Coordinates of C-alpha atoms in Angstrom, one line a residue:
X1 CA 80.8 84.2 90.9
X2 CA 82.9 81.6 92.2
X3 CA 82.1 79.4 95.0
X4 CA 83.9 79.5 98.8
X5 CA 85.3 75.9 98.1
X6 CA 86.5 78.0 94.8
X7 CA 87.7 80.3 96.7
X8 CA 89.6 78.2 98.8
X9 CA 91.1 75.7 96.5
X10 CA 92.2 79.0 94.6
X11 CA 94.3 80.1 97.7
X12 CA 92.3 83.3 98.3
X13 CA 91.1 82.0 101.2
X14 CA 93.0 79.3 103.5
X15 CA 92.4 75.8 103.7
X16 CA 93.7 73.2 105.7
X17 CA 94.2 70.7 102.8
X18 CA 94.7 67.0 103.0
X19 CA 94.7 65.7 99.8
X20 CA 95.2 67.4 96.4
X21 CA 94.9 66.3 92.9
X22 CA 94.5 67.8 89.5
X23 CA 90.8 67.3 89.6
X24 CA 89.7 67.0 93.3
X25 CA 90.7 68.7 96.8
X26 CA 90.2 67.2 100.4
X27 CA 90.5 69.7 103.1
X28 CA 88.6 70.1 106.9
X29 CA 85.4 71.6 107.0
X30 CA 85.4 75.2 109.3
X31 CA 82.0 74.1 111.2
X32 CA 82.9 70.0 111.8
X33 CA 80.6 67.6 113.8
X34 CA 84.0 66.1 115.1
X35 CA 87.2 67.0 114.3
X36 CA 89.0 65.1 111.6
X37 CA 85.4 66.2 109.3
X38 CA 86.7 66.8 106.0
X39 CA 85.3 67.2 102.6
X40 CA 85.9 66.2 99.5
X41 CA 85.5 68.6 96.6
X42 CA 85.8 68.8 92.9
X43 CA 88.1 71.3 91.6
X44 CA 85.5 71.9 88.4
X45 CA 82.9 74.1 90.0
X46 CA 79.7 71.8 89.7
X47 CA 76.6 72.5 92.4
X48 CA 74.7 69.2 92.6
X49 CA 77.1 65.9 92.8
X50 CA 74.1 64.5 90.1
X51 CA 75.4 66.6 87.6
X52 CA 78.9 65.5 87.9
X53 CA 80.2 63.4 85.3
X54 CA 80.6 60.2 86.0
X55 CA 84.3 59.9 86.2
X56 CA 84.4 62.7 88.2
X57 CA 82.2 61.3 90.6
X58 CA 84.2 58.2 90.3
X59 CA 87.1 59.5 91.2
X60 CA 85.4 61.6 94.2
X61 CA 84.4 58.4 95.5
X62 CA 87.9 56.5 95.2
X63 CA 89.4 60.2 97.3
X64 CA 86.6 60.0 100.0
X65 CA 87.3 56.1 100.0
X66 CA 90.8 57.4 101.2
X67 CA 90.2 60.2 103.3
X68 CA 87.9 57.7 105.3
X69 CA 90.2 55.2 106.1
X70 CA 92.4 58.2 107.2
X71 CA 89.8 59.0 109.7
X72 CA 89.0 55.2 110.6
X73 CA 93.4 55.1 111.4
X74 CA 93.5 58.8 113.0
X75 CA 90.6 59.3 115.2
X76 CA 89.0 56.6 117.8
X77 CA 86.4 56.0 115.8
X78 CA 84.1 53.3 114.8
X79 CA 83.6 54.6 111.2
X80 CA 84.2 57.0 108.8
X81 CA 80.4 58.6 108.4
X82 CA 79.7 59.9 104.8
X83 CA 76.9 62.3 103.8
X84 CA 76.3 64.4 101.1
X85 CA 74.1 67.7 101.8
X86 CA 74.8 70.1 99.4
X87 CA 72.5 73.2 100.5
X88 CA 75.3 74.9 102.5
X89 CA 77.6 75.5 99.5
X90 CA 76.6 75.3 95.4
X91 CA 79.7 73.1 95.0
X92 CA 79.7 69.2 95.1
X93 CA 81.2 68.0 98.1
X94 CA 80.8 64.8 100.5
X95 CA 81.3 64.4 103.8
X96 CA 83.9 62.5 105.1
X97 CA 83.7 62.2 109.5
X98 CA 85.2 60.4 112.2
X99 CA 81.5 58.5 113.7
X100 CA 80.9 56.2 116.2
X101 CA 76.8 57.1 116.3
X102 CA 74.0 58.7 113.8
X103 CA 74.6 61.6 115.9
X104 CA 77.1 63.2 112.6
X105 CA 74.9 62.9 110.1
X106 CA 72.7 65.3 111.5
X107 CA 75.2 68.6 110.5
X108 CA 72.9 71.0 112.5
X109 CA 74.9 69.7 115.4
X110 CA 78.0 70.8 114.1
X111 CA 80.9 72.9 115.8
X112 CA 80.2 76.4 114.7
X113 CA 84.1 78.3 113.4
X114 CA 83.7 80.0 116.2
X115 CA 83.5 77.0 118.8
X116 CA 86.8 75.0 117.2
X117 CA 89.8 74.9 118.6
X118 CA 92.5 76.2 115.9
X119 CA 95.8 73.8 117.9
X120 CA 93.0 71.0 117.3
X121 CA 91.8 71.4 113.8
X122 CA 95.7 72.0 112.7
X123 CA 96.6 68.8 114.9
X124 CA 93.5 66.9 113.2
X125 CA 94.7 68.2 109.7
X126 CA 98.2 66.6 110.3
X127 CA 96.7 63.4 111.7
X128 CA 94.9 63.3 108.3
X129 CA 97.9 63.7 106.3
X130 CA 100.1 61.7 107.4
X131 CA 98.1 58.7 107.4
X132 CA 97.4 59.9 103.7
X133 CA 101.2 60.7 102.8
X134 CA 100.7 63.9 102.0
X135 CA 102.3 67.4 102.4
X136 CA 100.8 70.9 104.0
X137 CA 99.1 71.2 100.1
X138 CA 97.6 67.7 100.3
X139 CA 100.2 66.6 97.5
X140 CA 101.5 63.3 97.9
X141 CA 104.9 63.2 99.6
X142 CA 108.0 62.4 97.9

């Protein structure tokens, strides 16, 4: 059965993508501790980031690298936190977040779906992608 990240960088559920390659997708998390959260997510459907091969993770790395410096330029924030979890979802991903404190990397503070604002999310998702250079899909532009 496939995954929700699966699921979403399959189309069959929506996404709002900021970066897209042949073997890794970036797009906002539904239940962010800020906005701007995004994760980083391997197209191959792997559970633990430890069984990724290392190019893979590599390559995961060099995207969240990225998407981080996105969020450092986008968002008044300090850093770009990064985490990786792993129990909400059996598909590698990392956590990319706009931080200025600890308080992100605790996700059991994060914004439930239900308590984001959709204008904001979308507005964060553009933020994103234009400090990236990409297009609605997360391809670059041009």
């Amino acid at each position: 059965m496939s995954s929700v990240f699966t699921k979403i960088i399959n189309g069959e559920i929506p996404g709002r993508f900021v970066y897209r390659d042949d073997t890794a997708v970036a797009f906002l998390t539904i239940e962010p501790v800020a906005y701007g959260h995004t994760l980083i997510v391997p197209v191959e459907e792997v559970d633990k980031w430890t069984d990724l091969k290392p190019e893979l993770w590599a390559h995961l790395n060099e995207v969240a690298q990225k998407v981080g410096q996105a969020v450092t330029e986008s968002f008044d924030c300090e850093r770009a936190g990064y985490l990786i979890a792993g129990f909400e979802v059996p598909h590698a991903h990392i956590h990319v977040f706009p931080a200025n404190d600890m308080s992100g990397y605790s996700l059991s503070a994060a914004m439930s779906a239900d308590a984001t604002d959709d204008a904001e999310m979308d507005k964060a998702a553009e933020k994103l992608r234009a400090a990236l250079g990409t297009d609605a899909d997360g391809r670059p532009q041009g």
